[in-house]
């Protein structure tokens, strides 16, 4: 649940309008599609040289995203 002051101030109004707050699990990378793609890219597709500079990184990442 979000714990910001603004969230807390608006919570009673949402309840009056019968809005429901859905609670998400704590950080769960296995449920996040972006994390799954990056895990695949890092482990299986990106060469070590991709991490040496930004210039070396762009082309391999573009390739992985096209797969």
mmCIF file of C-alpha atoms in Angstrom, residues 14-23:
data_model
loop_
_atom_site.group_PDB
_atom_site.id
_atom_site.type_symbol
_atom_site.label_atom_id
_atom_site.label_comp_id
_atom_site.label_asym_id
_atom_site.label_seq_id
_atom_site.Cartn_x
_atom_site.Cartn_y
_atom_site.Cartn_z
ATOM 1 C CA UNK A 14 -12.458 6.918 -1.859
ATOM 2 C CA UNK A 15 -14.169 4.752 0.751
ATOM 3 C CA UNK A 16 -17.297 6.974 0.625
ATOM 4 C CA UNK A 17 -17.434 6.495 -3.145
ATOM 5 C CA UNK A 18 -17.066 2.737 -2.646
ATOM 6 C CA UNK A 19 -13.667 2.698 -4.296
ATOM 7 C CA UNK A 20 -11.546 -0.247 -3.284
ATOM 8 C CA UNK A 21 -7.815 -0.279 -2.846
ATOM 9 C CA UNK A 22 -6.062 -3.371 -4.156
ATOM 10 C CA UNK A 23 -2.963 -4.381 -2.318
#
